Tab-separated table of C-alpha atoms and ligand atoms in Angstrom:
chain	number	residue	atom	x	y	z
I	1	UNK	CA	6.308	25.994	-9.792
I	2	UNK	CA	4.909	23.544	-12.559
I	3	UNK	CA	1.208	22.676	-12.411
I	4	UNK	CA	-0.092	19.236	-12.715
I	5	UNK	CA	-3.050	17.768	-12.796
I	6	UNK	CA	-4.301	14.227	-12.766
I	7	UNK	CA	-7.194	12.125	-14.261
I	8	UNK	CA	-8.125	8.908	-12.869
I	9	UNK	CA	-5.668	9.762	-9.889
I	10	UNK	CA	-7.495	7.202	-7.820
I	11	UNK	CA	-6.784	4.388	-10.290
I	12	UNK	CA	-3.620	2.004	-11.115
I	13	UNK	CA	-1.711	4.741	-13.535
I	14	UNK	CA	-2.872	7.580	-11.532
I	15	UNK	CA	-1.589	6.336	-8.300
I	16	UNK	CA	1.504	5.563	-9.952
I	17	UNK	CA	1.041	9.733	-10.882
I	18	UNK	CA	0.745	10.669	-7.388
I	19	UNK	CA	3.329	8.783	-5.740
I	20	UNK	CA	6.281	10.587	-8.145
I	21	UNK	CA	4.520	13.424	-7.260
I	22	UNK	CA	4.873	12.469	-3.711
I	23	UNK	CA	8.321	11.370	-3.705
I	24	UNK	CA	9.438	14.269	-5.470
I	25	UNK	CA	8.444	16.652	-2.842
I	26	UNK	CA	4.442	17.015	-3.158
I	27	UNK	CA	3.206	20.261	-2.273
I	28	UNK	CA	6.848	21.895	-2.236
I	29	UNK	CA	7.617	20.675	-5.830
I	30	UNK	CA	4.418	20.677	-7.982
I	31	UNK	CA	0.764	22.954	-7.530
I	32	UNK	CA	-1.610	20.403	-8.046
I	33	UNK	CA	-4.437	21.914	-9.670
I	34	UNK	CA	-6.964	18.693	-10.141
I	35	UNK	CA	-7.356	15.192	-8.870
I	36	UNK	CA	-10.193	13.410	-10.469
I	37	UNK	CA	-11.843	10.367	-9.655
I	38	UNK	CA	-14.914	7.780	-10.169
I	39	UNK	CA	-15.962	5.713	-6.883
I	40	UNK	CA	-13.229	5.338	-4.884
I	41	UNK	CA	-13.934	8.729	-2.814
I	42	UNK	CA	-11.362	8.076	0.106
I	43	UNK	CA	-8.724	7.654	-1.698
I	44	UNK	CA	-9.456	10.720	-4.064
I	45	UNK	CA	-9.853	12.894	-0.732
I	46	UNK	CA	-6.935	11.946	0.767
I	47	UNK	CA	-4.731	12.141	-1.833
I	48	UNK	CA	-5.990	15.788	-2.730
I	49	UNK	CA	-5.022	16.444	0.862
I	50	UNK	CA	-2.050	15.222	0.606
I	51	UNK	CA	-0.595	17.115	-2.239
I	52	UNK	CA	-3.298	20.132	-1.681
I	53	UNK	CA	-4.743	20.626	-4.629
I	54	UNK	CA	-7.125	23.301	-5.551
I	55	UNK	CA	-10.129	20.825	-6.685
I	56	UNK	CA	-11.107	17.284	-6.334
I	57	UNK	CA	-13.130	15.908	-8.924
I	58	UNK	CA	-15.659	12.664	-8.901
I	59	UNK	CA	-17.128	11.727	-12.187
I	60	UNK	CA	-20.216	10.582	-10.337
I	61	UNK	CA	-22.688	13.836	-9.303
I	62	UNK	CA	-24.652	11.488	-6.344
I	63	UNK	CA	-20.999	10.831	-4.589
I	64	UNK	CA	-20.203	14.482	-4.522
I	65	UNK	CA	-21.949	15.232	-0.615
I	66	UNK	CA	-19.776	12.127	-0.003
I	67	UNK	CA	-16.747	13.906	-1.467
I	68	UNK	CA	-17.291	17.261	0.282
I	69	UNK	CA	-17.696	15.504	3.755
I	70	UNK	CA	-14.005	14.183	2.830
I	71	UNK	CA	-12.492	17.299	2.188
I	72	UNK	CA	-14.272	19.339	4.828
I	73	UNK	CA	-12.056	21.652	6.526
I	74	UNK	CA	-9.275	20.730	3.850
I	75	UNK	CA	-9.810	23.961	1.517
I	76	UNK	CA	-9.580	21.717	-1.414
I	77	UNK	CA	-12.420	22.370	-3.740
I	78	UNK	CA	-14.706	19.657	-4.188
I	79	UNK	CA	-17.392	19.038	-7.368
I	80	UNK	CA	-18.532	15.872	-9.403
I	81	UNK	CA	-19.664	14.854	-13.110
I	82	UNK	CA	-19.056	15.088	-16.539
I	83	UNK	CA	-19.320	19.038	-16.754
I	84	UNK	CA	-17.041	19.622	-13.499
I	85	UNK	CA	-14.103	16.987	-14.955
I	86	UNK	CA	-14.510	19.398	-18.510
I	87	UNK	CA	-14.201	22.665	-16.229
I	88	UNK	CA	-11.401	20.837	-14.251
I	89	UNK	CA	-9.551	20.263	-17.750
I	90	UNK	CA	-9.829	23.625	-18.656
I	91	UNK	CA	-7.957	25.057	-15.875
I	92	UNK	CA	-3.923	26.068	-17.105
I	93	UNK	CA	-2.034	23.586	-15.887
I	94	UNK	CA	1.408	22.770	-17.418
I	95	UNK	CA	1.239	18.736	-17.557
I	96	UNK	CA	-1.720	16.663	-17.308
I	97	UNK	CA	-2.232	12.542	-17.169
I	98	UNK	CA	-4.811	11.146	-18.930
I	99	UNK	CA	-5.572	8.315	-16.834
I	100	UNK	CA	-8.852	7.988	-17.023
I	101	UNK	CA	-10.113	4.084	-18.369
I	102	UNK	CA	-12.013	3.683	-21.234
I	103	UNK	CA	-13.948	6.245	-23.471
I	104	UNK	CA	-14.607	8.368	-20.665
I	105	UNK	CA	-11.163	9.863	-20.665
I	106	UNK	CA	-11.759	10.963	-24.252
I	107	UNK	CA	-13.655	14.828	-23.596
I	108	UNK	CA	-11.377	15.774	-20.172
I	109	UNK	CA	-8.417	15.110	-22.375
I	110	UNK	CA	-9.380	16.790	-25.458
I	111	UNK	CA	-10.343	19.768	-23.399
I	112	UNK	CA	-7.045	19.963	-21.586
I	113	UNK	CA	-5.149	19.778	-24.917
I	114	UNK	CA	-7.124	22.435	-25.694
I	115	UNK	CA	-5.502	24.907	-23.143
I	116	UNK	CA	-1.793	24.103	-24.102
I	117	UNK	CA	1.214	22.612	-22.169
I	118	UNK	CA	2.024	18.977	-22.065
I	119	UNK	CA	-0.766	16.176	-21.733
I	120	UNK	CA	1.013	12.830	-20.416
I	121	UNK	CA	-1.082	10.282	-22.198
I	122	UNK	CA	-2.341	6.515	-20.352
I	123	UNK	CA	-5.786	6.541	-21.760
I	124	UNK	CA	-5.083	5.176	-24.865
I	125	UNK	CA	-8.942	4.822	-25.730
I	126	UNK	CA	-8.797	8.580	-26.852
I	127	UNK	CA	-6.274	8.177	-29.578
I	128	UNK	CA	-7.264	4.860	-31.082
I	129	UNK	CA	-11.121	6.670	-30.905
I	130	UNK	CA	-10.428	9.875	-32.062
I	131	UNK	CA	-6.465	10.454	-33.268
I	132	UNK	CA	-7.198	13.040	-35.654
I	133	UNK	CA	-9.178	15.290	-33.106
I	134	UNK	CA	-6.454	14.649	-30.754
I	135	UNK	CA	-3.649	15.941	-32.962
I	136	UNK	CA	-5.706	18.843	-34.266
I	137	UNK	CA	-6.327	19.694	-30.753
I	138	UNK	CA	-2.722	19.748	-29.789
I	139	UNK	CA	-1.722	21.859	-32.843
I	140	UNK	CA	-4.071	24.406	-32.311
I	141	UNK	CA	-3.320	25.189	-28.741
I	142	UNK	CA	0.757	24.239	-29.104
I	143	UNK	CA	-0.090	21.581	-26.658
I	144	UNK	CA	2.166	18.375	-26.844
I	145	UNK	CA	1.095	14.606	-26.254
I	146	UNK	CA	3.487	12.582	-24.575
I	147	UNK	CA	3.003	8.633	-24.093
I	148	UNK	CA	2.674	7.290	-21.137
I	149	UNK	CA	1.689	3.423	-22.277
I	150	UNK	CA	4.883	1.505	-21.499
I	151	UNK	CA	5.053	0.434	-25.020
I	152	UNK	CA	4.682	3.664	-27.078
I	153	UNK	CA	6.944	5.604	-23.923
I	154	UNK	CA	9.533	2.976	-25.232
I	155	UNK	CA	9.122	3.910	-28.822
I	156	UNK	CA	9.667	7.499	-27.992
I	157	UNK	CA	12.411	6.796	-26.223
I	158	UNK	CA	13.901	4.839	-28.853
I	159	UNK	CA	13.529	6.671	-31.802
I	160	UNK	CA	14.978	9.898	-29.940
I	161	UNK	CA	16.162	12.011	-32.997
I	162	UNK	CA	15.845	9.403	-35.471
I	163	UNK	CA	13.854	10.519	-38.953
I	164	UNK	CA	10.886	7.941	-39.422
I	165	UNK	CA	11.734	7.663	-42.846
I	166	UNK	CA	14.643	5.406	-41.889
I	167	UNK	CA	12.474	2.915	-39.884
I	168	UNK	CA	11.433	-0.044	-41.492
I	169	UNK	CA	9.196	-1.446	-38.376
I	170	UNK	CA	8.223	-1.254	-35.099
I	171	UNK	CA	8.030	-3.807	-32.614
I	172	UNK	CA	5.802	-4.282	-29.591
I	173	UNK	CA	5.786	-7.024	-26.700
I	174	UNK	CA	3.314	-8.392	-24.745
I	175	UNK	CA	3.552	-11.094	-22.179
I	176	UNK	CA	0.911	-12.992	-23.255
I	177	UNK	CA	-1.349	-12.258	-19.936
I	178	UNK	CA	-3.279	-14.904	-17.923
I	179	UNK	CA	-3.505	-17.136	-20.276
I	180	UNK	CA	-0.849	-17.529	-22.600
I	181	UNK	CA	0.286	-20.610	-21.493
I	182	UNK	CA	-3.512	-22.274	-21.194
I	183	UNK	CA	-4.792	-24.884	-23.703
I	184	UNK	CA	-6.959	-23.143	-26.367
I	185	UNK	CA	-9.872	-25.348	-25.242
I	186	UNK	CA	-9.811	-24.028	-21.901
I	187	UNK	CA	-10.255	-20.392	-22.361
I	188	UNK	CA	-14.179	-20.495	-23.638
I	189	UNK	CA	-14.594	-21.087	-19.711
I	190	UNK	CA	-12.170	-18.542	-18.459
I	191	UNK	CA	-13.705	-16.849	-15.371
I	192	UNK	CA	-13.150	-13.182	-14.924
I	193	UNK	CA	-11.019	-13.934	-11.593
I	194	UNK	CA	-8.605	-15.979	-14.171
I	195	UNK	CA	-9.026	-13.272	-16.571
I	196	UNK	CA	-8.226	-10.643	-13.701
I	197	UNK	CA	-4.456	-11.752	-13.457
I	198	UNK	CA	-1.734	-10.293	-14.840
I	199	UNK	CA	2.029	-12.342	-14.780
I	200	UNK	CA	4.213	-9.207	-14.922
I	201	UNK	CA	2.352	-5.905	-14.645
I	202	UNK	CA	0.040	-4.732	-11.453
I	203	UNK	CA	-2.779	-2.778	-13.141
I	204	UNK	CA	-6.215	-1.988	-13.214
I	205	UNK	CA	-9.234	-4.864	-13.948
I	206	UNK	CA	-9.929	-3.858	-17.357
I	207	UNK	CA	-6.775	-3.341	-19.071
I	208	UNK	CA	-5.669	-6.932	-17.092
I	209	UNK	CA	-8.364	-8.693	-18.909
I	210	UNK	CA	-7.641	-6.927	-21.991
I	211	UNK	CA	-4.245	-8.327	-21.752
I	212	UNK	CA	-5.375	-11.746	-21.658
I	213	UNK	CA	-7.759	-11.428	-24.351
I	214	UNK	CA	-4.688	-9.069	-26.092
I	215	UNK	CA	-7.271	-6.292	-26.996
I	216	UNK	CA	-5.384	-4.269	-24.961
I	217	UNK	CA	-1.906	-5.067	-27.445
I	218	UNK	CA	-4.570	-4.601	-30.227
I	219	UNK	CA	-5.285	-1.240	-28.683
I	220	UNK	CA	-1.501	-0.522	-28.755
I	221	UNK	CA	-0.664	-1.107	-32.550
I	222	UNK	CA	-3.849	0.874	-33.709
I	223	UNK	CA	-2.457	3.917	-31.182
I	224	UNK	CA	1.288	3.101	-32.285
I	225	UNK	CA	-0.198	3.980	-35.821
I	226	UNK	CA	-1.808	7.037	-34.373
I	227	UNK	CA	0.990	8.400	-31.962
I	228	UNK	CA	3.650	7.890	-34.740
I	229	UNK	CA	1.970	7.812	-37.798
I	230	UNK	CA	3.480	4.452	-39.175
I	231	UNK	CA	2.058	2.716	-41.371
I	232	UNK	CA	-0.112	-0.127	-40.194
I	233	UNK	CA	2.215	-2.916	-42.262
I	234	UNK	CA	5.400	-1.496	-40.235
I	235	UNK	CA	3.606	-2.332	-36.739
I	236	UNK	CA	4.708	-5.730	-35.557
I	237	UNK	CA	3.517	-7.529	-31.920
I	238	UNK	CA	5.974	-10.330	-30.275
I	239	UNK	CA	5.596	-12.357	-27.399
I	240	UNK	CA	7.660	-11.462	-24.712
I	241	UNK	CA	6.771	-13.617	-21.794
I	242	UNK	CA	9.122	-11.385	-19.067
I	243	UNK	CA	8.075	-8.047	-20.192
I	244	UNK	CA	11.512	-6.399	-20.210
I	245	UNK	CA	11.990	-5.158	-23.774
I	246	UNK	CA	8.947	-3.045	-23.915
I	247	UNK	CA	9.199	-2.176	-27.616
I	248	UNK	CA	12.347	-2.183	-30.376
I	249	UNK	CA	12.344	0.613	-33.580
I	250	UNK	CA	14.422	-1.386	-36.443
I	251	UNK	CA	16.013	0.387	-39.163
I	252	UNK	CA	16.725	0.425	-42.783
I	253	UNK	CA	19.874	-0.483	-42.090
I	254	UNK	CA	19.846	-3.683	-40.265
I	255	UNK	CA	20.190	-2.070	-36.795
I	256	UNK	CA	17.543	-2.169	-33.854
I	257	UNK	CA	17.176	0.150	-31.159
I	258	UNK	CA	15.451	-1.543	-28.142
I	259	UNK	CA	14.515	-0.250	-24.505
I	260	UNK	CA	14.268	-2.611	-21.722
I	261	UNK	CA	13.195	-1.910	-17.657
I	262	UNK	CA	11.267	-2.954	-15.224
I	263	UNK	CA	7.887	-3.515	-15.941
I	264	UNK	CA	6.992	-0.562	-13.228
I	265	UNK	CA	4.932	1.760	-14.729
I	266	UNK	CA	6.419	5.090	-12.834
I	267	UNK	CA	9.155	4.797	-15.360
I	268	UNK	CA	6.970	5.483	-18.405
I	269	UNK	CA	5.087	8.406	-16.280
I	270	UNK	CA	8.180	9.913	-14.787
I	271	UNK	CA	9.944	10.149	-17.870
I	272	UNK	CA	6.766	11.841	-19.395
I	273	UNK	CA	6.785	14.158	-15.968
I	274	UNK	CA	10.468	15.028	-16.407
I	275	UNK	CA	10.822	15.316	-19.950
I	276	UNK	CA	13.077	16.361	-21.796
I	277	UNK	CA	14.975	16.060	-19.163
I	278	UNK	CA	15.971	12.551	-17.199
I	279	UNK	CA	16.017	12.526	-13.418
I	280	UNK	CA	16.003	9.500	-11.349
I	281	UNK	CA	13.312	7.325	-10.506
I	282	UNK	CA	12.212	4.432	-7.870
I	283	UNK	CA	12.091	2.437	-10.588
I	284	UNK	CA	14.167	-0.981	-9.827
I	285	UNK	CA	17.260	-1.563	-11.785
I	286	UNK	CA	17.624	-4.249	-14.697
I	287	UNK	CA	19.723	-7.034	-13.680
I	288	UNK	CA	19.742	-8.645	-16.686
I	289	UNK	CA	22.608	-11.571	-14.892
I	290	UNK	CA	20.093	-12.014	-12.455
I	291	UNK	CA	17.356	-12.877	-14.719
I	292	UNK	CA	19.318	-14.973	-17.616
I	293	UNK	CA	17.295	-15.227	-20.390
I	294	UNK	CA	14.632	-13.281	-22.154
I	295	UNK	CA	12.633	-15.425	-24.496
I	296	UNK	CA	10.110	-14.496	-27.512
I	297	UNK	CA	7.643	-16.010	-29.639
I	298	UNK	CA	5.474	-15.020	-32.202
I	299	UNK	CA	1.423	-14.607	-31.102
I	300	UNK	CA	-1.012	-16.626	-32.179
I	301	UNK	CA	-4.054	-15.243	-33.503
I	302	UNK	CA	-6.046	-17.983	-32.798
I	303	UNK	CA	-5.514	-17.559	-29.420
I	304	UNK	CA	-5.460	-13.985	-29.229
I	305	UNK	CA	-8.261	-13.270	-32.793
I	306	UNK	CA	-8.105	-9.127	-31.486
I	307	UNK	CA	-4.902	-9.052	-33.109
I	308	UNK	CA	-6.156	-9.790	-36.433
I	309	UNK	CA	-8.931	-7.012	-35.693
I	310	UNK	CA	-6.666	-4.558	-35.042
I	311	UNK	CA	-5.424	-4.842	-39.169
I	312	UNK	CA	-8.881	-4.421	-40.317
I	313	UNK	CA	-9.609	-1.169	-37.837
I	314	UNK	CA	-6.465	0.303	-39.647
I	315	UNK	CA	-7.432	-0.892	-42.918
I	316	UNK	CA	-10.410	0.789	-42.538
I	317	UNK	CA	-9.368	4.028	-40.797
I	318	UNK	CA	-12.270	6.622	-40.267
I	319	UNK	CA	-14.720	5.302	-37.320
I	320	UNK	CA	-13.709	2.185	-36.789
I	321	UNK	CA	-11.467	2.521	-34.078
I	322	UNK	CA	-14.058	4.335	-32.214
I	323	UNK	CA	-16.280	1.676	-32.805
I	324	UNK	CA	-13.742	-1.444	-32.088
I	325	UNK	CA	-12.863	0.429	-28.651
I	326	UNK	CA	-16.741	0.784	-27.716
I	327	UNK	CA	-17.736	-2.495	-28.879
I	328	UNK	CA	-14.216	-3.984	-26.830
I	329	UNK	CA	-15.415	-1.659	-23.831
I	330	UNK	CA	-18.966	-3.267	-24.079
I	331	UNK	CA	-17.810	-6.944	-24.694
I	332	UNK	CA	-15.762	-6.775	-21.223
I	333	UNK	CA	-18.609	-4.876	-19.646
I	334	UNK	CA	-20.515	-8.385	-20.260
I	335	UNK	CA	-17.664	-10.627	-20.051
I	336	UNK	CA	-17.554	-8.894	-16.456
I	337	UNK	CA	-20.923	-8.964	-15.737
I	338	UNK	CA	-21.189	-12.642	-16.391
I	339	UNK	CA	-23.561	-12.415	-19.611
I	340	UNK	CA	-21.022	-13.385	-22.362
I	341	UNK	CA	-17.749	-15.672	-22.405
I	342	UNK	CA	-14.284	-14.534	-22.062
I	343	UNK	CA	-14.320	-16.080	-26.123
I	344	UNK	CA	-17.350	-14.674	-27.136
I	345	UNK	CA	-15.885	-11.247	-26.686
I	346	UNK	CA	-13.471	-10.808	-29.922
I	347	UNK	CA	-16.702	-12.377	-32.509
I	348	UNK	CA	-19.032	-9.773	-30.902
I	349	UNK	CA	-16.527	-7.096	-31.300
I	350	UNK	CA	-15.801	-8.272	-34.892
I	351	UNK	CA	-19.688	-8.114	-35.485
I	352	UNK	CA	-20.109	-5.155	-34.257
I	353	UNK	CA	-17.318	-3.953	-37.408
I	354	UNK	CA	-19.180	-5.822	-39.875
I	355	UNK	CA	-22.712	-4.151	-38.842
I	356	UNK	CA	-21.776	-0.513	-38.490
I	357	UNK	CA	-19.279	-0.734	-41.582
I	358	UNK	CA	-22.495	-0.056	-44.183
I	359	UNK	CA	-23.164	3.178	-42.684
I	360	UNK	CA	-22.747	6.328	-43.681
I	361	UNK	CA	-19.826	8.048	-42.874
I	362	UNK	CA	-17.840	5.117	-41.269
I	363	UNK	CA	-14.903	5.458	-43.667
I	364	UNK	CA	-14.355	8.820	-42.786
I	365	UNK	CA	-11.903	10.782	-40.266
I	366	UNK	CA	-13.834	12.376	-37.372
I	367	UNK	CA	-15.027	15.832	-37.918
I	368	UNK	CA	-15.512	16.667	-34.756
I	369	UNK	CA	-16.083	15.201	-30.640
I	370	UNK	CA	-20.057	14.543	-31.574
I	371	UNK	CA	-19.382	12.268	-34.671
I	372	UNK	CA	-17.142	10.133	-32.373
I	373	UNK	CA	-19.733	10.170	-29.426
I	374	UNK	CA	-22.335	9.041	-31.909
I	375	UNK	CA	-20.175	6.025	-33.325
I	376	UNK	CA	-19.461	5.405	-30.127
I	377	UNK	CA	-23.092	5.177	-28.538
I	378	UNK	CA	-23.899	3.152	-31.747
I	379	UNK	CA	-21.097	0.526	-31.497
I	380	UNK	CA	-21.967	0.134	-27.431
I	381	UNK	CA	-25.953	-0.899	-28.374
I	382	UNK	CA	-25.077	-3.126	-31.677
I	383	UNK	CA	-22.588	-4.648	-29.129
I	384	UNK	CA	-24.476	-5.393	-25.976
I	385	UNK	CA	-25.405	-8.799	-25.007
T	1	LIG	P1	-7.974	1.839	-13.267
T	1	LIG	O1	-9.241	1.099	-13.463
T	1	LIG	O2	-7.009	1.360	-12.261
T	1	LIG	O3	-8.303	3.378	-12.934
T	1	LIG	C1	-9.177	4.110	-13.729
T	1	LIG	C2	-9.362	5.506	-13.204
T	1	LIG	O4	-10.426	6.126	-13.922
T	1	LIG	C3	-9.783	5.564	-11.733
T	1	LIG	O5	-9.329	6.779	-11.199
T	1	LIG	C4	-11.295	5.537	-11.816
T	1	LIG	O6	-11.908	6.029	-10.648
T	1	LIG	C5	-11.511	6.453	-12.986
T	1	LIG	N1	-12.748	6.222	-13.699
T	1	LIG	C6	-13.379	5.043	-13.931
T	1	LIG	N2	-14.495	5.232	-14.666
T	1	LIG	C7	-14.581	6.574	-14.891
T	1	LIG	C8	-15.518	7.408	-15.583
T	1	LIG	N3	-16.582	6.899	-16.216
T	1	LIG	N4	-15.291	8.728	-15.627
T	1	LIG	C9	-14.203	9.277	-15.019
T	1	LIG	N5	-13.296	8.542	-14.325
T	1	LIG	C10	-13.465	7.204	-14.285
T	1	LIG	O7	-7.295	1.945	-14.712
T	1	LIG	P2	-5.739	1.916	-15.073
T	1	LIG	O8	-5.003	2.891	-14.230
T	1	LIG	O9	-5.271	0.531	-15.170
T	1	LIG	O10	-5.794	2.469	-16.578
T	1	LIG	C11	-6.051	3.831	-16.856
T	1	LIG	C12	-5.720	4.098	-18.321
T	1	LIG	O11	-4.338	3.909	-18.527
T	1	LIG	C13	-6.415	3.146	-19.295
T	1	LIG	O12	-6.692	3.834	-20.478
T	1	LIG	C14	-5.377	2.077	-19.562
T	1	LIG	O13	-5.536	1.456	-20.820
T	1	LIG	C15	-4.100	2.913	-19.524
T	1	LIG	N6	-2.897	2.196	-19.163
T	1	LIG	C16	-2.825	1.541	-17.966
T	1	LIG	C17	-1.655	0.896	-17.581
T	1	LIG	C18	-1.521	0.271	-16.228
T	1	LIG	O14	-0.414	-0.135	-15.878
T	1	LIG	N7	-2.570	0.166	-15.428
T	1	LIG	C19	-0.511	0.834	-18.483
T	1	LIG	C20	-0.674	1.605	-19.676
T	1	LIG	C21	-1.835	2.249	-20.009
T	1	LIG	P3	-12.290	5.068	-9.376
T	1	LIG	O15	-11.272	3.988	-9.323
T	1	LIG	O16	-12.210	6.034	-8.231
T	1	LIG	O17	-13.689	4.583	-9.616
């Protein structure tokens, strides 16, 4: 029997995790080794009842008498913090999701990419901060890193066999988020319950709001660049207000290979669970009658400025994407908490660049987890409001 595990089980991706999981027979079909979690302690117990795994994970040490009185009587292990998620990571297991948010996901992925087998990858924080120590990870162990973002699921899929060298770009969509359609003027006094709305896709707060600000589709084409090594020039973004054409792979030859669905994010994750096979998912069917027409525009950058910032972090390589995800992570952090502007979030994060670029050492790859922890620390203070 395969052995899974899951990070951030208890959020939007991870649920999405569990419920194939579920459907697919639960304890019969898959050993789940680990469920992790932050706060949300019912839901982590319950679903570690539910598909009996051998340990449940918080990432917060004070909510761990909380988690135990949860799982009493269950025989599921329970244990909390950074040092349990590492020693949850390192346990064999033969597919893991990275579905952790933010920079948090970063070490419990690394460390289970360390041990082999497949690692299913949502938390795309890890490769745009740390790509290189990623891939080195993978090839040491023989571990391989599937996508699980819609987008880069869709490039996979698309390229299938195809040799990169015949690509000439890449294409991702984005809806637009909350706010495509608002007057530029507006935005400046965006709330975060605006921000918190998402047209197409039912996800988690933060990656919602960094859809409407489009640092999340920034995030994309700088781990696009990482997951598929394309050059940054080949990387295009359209504006695809329906969200059915998740990504297209054009060729040298005129022809382009696009993948459409649902947006329903069990079909990126099942296809990762299943692969390299295909089995069948509850993942609605297109009717493409039924909807009529897809439309697409280009973005505008003065609307959406993260776009532009995503060029520069590749331009730059080395530790800027590190420090463009921890400055982003700390711009929403006081976007959120009501200290900064939903437009005061992409000149903070741009200042941030500018500040840490003089320093020694930015230009270069990562050497190892404790050069991108540093960045990272440094980008969150030059950042903060
Ligand atoms: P959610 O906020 O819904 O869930 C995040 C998960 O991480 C929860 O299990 C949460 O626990 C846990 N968590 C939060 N903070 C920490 C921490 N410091 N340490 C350990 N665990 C923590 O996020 P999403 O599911 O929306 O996104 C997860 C990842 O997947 C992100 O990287 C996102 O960019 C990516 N992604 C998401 C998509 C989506 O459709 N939502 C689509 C494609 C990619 P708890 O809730 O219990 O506090």
């Amino acid at each position: 029997m395969r052995r899974i595990s899951i990070f951030g089980a208890t959020g939007s991706v991870g649920a999405n995790g569990v419920d194939l999981i579920r459907r697919a027979g639960g304890p019969a079909a898959y050993q789940t080794v680990a469920l992790t979690g932050g706060r949300n302690i019912a839901r982590l117990a319950q679903m570690a009842r539910e598909l009996q795994a051998e340990v449940a994970v918080t990432a917060h040490p004070e909510l761990l008498d909380d988690l135990r009185d949860a799982l009493a009587g269950s025989g599921v292990e329970a244990a909390a913090g950074p040092q349990a998620l590492v020693e949850a990571a390192q346990r064999p297991a033969d597919w893991v999701l990275s579905a952790i948010v933010g920079a948090a996901g970063l070490v419990p992925g690394l460390t289970a990419l360390a041990q082999g087998g497949i690692l299913a990858l949502a938390n795309k924080e890890s490769l745009v901060c740390a790509g290189p120590l990623l891939r080195r990870a993978a090839k040491a162990s023989g571990a391989r890193i599937l996508p699980v973002d819609s987008e880069h699921s869709a490039i996979f899929q698309a390229l299938g066999q195809e040799n990169l060298e015949s690509v000439q770009d890449v294409t991702i969509t984005a809806s637009g988020g909350a706010f495509r359609d608002w007057p530029l003027e507006r935005l400046a006094a965006a709330t975060v319950a605006e921000a918190s709305t998402h047209p197409n896709w039912a996800m988690g707060q933060r990656i919602t709001i960094d859809s409407a600000s489009m640092f999340n589709k920034a995030m994309e084409v700088i781990e696009a660049r990482e997951f598929f090594s394309l050059r940054p020039d080949r990387i295009r973004v359209l504006v695809h207000p329906e969200s059915i054409i998740h990504a297209m792979v054009s060729h040298v030859d005129g022809g382009t290979i696009a993948h459409l669905g649902a947006p329903d994010m069990r079909h990126a994750i099942g296809y990762a669970l299943n692969w390299p096979r295909r089995a069948p998912l509850p993942v609605a069917p297109l009717d493409l009658a039924a909807l009529g027409s897809l439309t697409f525009r280009a973005p505008d950058e003065n609307r959406w400025p993260a776009l532009r910032l995503a060029r520069e972090v590749m331009a730059a390589g080395g530790m800027a994407g590190a420090v463009f995800n921890a400055a982003k992570e700390q711009a929403l952090d006081d976007f959120i908490g009501g200290r900064i502007g939903f437009t005061a979030m992409a000149p903070r994060v741009e200042m941030t660049l500018q500040a840490l670029s003089g320093r020694a050492g930015f230009g270069d790859d990562p050497a190892d987890l404790d050069t991108v922890l540093h960045w990272d620390r440094a980008a969150r203070k030059e950042a903060a409001a």
